[in-house]
Coordinates of C-alpha atoms and ligand atoms in Angstrom, one line a residue:
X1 CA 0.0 0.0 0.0
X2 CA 1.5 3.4 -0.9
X3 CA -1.5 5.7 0.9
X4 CA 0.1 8.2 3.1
X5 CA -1.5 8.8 6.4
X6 CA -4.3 10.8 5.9
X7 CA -5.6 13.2 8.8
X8 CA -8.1 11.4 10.4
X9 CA -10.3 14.7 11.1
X10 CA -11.0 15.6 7.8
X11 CA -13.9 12.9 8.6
X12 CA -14.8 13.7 11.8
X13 CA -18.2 15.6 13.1
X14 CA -17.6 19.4 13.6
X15 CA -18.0 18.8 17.3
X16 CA -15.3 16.0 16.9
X17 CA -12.9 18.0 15.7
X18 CA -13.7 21.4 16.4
X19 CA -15.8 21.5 20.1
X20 CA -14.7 25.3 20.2
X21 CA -16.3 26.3 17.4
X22 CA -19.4 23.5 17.9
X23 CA -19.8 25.3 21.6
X24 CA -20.2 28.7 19.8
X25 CA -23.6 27.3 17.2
X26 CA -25.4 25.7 19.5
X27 CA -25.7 28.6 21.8
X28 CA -26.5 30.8 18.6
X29 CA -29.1 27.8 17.9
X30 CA -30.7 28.3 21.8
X31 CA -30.9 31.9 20.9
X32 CA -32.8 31.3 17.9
X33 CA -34.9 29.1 19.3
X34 CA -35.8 31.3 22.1
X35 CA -35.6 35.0 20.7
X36 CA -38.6 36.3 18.5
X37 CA -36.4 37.4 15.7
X38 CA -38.4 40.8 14.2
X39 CA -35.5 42.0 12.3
X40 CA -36.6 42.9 8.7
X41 CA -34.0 41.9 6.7
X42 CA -33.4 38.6 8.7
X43 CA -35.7 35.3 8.1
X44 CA -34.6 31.2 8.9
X45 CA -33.7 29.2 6.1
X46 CA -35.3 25.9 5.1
X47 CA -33.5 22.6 5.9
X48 CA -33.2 22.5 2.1
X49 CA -31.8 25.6 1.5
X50 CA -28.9 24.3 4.6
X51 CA -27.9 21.1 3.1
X52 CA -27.6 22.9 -0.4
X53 CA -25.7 25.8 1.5
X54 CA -23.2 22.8 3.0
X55 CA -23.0 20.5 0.1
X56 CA -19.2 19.3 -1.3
X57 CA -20.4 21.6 -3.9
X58 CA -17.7 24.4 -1.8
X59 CA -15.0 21.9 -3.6
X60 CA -15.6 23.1 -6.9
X61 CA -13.5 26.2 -9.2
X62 CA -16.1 27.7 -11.5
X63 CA -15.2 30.6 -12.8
X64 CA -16.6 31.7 -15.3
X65 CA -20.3 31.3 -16.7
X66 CA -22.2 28.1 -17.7
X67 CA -20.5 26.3 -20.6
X68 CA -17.9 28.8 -20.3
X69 CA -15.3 28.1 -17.7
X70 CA -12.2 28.7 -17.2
X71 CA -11.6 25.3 -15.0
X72 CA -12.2 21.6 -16.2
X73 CA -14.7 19.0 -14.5
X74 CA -18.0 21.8 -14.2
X75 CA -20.3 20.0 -16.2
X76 CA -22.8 19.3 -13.4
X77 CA -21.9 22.9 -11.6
X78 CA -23.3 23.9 -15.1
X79 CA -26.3 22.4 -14.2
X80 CA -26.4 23.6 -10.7
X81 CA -26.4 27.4 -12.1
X82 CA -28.3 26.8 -15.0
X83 CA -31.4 25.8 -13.1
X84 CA -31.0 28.9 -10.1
X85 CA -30.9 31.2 -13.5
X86 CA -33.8 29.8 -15.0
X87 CA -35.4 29.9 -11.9
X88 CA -34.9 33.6 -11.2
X89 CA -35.9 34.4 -14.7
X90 CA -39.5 32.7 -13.9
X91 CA -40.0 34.1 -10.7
X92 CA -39.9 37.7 -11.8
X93 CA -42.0 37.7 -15.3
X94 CA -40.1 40.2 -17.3
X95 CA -37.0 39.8 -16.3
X96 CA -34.5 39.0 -19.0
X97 CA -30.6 38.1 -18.0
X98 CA -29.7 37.7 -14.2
X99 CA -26.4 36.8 -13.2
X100 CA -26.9 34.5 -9.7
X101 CA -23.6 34.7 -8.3
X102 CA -22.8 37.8 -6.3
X103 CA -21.6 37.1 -3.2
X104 CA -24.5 39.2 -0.8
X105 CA -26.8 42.2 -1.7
X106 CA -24.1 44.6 -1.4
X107 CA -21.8 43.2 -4.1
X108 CA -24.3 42.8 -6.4
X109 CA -24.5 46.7 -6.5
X110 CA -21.3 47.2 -6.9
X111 CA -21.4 44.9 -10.2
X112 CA -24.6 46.6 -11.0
X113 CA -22.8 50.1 -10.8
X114 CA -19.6 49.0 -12.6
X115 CA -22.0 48.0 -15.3
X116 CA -23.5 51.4 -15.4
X117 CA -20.8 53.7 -14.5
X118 CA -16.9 55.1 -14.7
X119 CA -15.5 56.5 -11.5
X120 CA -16.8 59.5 -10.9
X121 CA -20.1 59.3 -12.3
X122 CA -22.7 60.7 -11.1
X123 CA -25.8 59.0 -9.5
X124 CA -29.1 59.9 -7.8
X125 CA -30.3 57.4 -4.7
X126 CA -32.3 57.6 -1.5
X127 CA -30.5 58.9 1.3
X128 CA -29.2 56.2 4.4
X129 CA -30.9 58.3 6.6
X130 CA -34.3 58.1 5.1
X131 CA -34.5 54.7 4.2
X132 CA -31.6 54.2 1.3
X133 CA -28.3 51.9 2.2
X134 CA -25.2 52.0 2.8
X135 CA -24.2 51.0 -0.9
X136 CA -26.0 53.3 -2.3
X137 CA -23.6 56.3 -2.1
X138 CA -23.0 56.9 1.8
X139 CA -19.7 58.4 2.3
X140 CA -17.9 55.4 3.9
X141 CA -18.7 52.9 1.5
X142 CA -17.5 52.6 -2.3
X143 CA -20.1 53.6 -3.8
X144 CA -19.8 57.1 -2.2
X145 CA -15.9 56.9 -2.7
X146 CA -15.8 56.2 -6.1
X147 CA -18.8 57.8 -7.7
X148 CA -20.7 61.1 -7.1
X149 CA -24.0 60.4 -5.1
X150 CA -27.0 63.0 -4.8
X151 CA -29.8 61.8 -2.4
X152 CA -33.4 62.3 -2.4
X153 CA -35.9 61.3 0.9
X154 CA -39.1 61.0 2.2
X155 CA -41.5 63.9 3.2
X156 CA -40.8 64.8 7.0
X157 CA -44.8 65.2 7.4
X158 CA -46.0 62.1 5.6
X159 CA -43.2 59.8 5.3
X160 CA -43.4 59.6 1.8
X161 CA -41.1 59.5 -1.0
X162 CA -40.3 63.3 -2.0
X163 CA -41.1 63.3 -5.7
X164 CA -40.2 66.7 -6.2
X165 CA -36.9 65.9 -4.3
X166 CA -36.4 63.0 -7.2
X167 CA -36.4 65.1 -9.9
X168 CA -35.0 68.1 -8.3
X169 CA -31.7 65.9 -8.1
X170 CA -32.2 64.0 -10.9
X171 CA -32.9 67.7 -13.5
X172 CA -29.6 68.8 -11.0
X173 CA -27.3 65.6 -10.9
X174 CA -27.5 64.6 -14.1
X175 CA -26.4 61.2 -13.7
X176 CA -26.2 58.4 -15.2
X177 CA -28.0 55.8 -13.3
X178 CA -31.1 56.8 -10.8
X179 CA -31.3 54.3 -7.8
X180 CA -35.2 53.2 -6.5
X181 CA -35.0 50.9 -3.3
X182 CA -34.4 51.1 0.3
X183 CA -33.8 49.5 3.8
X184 CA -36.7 50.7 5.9
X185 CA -39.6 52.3 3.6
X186 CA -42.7 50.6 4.8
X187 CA -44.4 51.8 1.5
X188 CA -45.0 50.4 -1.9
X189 CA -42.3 51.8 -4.3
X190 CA -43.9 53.1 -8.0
X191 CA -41.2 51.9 -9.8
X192 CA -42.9 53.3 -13.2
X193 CA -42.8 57.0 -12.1
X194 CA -39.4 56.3 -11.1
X195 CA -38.4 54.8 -14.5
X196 CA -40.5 57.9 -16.1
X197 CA -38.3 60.4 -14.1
X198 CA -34.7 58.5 -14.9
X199 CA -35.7 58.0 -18.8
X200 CA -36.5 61.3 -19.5
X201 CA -33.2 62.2 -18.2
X202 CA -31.5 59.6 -20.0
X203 CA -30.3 58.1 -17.0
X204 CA -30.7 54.5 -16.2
X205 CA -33.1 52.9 -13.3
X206 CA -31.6 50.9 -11.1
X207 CA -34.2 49.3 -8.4
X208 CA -32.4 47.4 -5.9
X209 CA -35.6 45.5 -4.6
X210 CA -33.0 43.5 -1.2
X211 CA -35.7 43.8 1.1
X212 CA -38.9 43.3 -0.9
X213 CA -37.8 41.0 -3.9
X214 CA -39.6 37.6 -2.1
X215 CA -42.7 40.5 -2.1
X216 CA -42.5 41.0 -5.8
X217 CA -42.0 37.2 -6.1
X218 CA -44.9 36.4 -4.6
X219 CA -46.6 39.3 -6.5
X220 CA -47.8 41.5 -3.4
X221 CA -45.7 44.7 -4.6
X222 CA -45.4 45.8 -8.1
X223 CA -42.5 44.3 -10.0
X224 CA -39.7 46.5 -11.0
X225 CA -40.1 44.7 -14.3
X226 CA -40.3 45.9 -17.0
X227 CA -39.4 49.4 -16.1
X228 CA -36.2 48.4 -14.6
X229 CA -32.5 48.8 -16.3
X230 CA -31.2 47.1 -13.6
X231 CA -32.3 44.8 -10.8
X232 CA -30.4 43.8 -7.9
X233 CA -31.1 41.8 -4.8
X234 CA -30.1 39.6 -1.8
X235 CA -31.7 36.1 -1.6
X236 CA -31.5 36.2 2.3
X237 CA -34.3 38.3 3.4
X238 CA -38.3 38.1 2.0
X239 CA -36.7 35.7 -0.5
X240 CA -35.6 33.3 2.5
X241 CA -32.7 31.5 0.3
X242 CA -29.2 31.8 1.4
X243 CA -27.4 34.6 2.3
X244 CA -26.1 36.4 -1.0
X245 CA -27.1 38.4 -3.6
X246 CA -28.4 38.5 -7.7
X247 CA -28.3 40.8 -10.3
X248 CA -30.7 41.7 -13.2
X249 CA -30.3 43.5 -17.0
X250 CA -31.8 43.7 -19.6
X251 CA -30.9 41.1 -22.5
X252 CA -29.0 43.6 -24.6
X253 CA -27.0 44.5 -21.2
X254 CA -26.5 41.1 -20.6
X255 CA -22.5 40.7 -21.1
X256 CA -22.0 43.8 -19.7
X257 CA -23.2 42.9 -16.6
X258 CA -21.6 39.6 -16.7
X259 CA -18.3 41.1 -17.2
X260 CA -18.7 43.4 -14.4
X261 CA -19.4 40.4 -11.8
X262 CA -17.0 38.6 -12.8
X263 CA -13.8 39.2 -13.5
X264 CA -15.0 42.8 -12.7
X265 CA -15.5 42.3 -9.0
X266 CA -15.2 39.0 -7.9
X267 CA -13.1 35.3 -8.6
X268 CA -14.6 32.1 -8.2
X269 CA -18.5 31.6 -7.9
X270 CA -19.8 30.1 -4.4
X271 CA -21.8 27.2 -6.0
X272 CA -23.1 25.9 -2.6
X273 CA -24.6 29.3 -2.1
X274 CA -25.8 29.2 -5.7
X275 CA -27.2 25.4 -5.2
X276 CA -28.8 27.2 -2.1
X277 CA -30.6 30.1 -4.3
X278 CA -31.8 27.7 -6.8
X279 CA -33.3 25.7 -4.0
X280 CA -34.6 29.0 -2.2
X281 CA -35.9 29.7 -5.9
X282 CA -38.0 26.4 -6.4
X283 CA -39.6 27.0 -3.1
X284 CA -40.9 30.9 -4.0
X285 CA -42.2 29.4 -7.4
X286 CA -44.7 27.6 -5.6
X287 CA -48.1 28.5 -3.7
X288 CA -47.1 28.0 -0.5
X289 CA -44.7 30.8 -0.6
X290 CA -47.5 33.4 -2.0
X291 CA -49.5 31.9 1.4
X292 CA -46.4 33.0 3.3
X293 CA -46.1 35.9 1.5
X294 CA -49.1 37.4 2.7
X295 CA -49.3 36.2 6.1
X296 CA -46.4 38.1 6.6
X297 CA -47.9 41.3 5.4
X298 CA -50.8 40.3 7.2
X299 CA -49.0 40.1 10.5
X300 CA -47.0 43.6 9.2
X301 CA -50.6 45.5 9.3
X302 CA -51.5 43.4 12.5
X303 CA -48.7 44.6 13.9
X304 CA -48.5 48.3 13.4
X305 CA -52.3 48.4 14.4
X306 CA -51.2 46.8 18.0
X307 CA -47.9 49.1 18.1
X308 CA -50.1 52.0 16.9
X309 CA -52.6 51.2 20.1
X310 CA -50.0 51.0 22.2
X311 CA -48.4 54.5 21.7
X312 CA -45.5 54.1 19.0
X313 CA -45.6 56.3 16.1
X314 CA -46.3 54.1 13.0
X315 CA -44.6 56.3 10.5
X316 CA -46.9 56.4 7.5
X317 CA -49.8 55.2 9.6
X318 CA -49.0 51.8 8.6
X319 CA -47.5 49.4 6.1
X320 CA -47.2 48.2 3.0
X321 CA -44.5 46.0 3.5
X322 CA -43.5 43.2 6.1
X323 CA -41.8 46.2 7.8
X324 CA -42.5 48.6 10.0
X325 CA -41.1 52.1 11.2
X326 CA -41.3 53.7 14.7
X327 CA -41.3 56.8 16.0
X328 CA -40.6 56.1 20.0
X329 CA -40.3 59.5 21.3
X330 CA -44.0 59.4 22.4
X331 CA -43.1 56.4 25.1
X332 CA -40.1 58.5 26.4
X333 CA -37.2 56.5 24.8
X334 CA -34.9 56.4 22.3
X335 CA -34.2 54.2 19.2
X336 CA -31.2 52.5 21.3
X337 CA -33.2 52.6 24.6
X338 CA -36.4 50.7 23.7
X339 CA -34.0 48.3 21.3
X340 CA -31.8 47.9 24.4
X341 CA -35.1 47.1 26.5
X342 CA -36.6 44.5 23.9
X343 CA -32.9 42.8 23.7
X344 CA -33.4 42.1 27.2
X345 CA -36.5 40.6 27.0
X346 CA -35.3 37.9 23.8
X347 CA -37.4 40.4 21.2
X348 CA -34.7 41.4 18.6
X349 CA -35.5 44.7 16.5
X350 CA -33.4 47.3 15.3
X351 CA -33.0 51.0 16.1
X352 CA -33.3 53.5 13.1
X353 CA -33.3 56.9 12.2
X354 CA -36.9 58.2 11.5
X355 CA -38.1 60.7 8.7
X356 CA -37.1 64.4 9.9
X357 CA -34.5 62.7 12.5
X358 CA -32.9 64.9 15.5
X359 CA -30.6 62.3 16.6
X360 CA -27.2 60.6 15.7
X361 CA -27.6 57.3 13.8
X362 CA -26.1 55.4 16.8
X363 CA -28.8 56.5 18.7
X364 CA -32.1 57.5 16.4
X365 CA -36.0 58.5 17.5
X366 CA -37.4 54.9 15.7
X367 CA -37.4 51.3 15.7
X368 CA -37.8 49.2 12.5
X369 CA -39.8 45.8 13.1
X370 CA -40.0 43.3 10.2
X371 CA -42.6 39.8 10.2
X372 CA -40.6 37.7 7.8
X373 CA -38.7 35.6 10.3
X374 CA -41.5 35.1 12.6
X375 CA -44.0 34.3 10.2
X376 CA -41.8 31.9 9.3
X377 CA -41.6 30.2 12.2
X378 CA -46.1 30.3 12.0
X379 CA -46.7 33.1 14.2
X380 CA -50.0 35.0 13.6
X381 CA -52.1 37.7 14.5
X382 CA -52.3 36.7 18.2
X383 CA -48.6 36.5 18.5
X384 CA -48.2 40.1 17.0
X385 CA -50.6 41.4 19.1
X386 CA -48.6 39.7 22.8
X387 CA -45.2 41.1 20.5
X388 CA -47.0 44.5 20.7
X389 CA -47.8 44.2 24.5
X390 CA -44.4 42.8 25.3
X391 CA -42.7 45.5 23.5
X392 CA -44.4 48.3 25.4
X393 CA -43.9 46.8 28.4
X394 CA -40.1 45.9 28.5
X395 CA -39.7 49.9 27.7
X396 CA -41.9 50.9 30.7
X397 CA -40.2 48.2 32.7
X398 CA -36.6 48.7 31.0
X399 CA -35.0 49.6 34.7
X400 CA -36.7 46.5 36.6
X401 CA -34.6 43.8 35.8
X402 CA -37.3 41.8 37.9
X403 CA -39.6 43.1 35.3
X404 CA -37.6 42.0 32.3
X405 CA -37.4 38.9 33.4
X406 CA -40.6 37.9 33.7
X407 CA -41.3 39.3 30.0
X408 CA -38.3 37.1 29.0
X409 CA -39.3 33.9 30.1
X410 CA -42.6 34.4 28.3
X411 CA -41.1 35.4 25.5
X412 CA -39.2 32.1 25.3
X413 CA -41.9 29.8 26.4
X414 CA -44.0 31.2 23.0
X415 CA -41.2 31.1 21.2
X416 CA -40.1 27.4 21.8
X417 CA -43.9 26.3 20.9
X418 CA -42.3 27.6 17.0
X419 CA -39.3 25.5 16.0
X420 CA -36.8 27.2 13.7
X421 CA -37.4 25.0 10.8
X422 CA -35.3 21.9 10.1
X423 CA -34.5 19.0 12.6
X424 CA -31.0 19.8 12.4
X425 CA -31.8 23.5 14.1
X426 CA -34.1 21.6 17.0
X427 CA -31.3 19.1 17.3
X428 CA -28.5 21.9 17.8
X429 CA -31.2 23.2 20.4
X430 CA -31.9 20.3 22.1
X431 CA -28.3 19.4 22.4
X432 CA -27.6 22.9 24.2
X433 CA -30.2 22.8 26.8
X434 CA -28.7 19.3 28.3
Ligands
PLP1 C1 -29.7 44.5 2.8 C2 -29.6 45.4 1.7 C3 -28.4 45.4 0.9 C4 -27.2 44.6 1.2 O1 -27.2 43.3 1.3 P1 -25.9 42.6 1.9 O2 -26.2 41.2 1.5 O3 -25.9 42.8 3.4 O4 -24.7 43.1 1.3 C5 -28.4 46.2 -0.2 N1 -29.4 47.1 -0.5 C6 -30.5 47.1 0.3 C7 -31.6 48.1 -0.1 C8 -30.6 46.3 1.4 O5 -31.7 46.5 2.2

């Protein structure tokens, strides 16, 4: 026999080999299992999705694009891609090229912009502060570094995109590519009058639908199809695949956009992750999803009814959307005190800056709440209603610790009565509580 001595671990368990790491999951599975996750851009996986996600498909060089590769041996990662394109292309009617393997949400804007733009060019987007994100032109990130942002935002009485402030900066701007799509707008976007407003400038609409793309799936928000130049996305959020990103053009910018992914930006394609989407895909093609789809806008409205009752500023008076914005100055608090006070009670939201905001973005007047992840999990009305209560009493209770904990333990019992999905998730879980 000539085998060499091969290292016994690379067959063992991760908790064989690796009990440090093991330690650190299964206390992130607990948490899971006992937190109400409300979140909006955060939502559980299927088991599916997972095994796709951790497949010996991470062995595999593919760069490159379906039947053109610049490694041997990818007929069957061919495949793999093949079908997560085909896929996206029947989940969004009208769309016409998508390119599935940016790495996250973020990355696929920076292909999308590459596409679009030189350095330096100029570009009209929703500001951070009002809803926009961080890759759309805010000063620390690329985008903001190597192109010339102008920003547009909401109405401070209503809430509401500023149209005037859209084509204020588009007439003044000039640019080249105007961006529709945001973080925390609770509000259908009309992607036509934004593709209206771009085209008669002779600038190109971008929508980057992250947030509400599993919405547009399931076709509960207007598509940004066919009005659209360019479409990006993550597959993590409403879309509940894994986490990472997709880009749309239209036909004739197909290679383009190609080129700009990859070599432009990135090497080698994650095929897991894009097993994972193609997986995550299938799933949103069917009914079920659409079912899911609106009980989680169902729960959204249910939701910033109860919040509404109980004294938070719903901004906009409600929502479109699975998400919601607070004002929480009218309960005494700030964004980072009534998050800080729901944290300790196992309900996670995040703080965020509010239309007409007075305070630094580390410590905001608002609170977003989003119902993918819980609706996941089969919450319902009932549940949003106790999420409500709880919510408003953790922030009147937020310096009795006694208080807190008696909110948190009832937070957890309802929350282990709806498993994270997957056995291996309630098997992590099971194994931490021992
Ligand atoms: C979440 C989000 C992104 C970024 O996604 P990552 O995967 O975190 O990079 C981009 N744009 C918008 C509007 C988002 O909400």
């Amino acid at each position: 026999m000539s085998q060499h001595a091969r290292d016994p671990q690379m067959d063992m368990s991760l908790r064989e080999a690796d009990p440090e790491l093991s330690a650190a999951i299964t206390s992130e599975a607990l948490r899971q299992r006992d937190h109400i996750e409300l979140i909006a851009s955060e939502n559980y996986t299927s088991a599916a999705v997972r095994e796709a996600q951790g497949s010996i498909l991470t062995n595999k060089y593919a760069e490159g694009y379906p039947g053109k590769r610049y490694y041997a041996g990818c007929e069957f990662i061919d495949d793999v891609e093949n079908l997560a394109r085909t896929r996206a292309l029947q989940l969004f009617a009208g769309s016409e090229h998508v390119n599935v393997q940016p790495h996250s949400g973020a990355s696929a804007n920076i292909a999308a912009f590459t596409a679009a733009m030189s350095p330096g060019d100029a570009f009209v987007a929703m500001s951070l502060d009002q809803g926009g994100h961080l890759s759309h032109g805010s000063p620390v990130n690329i985008s903001g570094k190597w192109f010339t942002p102008t920003f547009y935002g909401v109405r401070s009485d209503d809430g509401l995109i500023d149209w005037d402030a859209v084509e204020r900066a588009v007439e003044t701007a000039k640019p080249k590519v105007l961006i529709a799509g945001a973080s925390a707008y609770p509000r259908l976007l009309d992607f036509e009058r934004f593709a209206r407003i771009a085209h008669a400038s002779g600038a190109q609409l971008m929508v980057d639908m992250a947030h509400i793309s599993g919405i547009v799936a399931a076709g509960l928000h207007p598509s940004p199809f066919p009005h659209a130049d360019l479409v990006t996305t993550t597959t993590h959020k409403t879309l509940r695949g894994p986490r990472g990103g997709m880009a749309f053009a239209r036909a004739s910018a197909a290679a383009t956009l190609d080129k700009s992914v990859f070599p432009g930006n990135q090497g080698g394609p994650l095929m897991h992750v894009i097993a994972a989407k193609a997986v995550a895909f299938k799933f949103a093609l069917e009914p079920a999803f659409r079912t899911y789809m609106e009980q989680t806008l169902a729960n959204a409205q249910t939701l910033a009814g109860a919040l509404a009752a109980c004294g938070f500023g719903v901004i906009t008076g409600g929502t479109d959307t699975h998400l919601i914005l607070c004002d929480v100055t009218p309960l005494g608090v700030t964004g980072k005190e009534a998050t800080l006070a729901l944290e300790a009670v196992g309900i996670t939201i995040n703080k965020n800056s509010i239309p007409g905001e007075t305070r630094s973005p580390m410590v905001t007047s608002g609170v977003r709440y989003g119902t993918p992840a819980a609706t996941t999990r089969g919450m319902g009305a009932r549940e949003m209603e106790k999420i409500a209560q709880w919510s408003v009493d953790a922030i009147a209770r937020r310096d009795d610790p006694a208080g807190l904990a008696h909110i948190a333990r009832e937070v957890s019992e309802l929350a282990r009565t709806f498993p994270v999905p997957g056995r291996d998730a309630t098997m992590l879980a099971e194994e931490g509580s021992r």
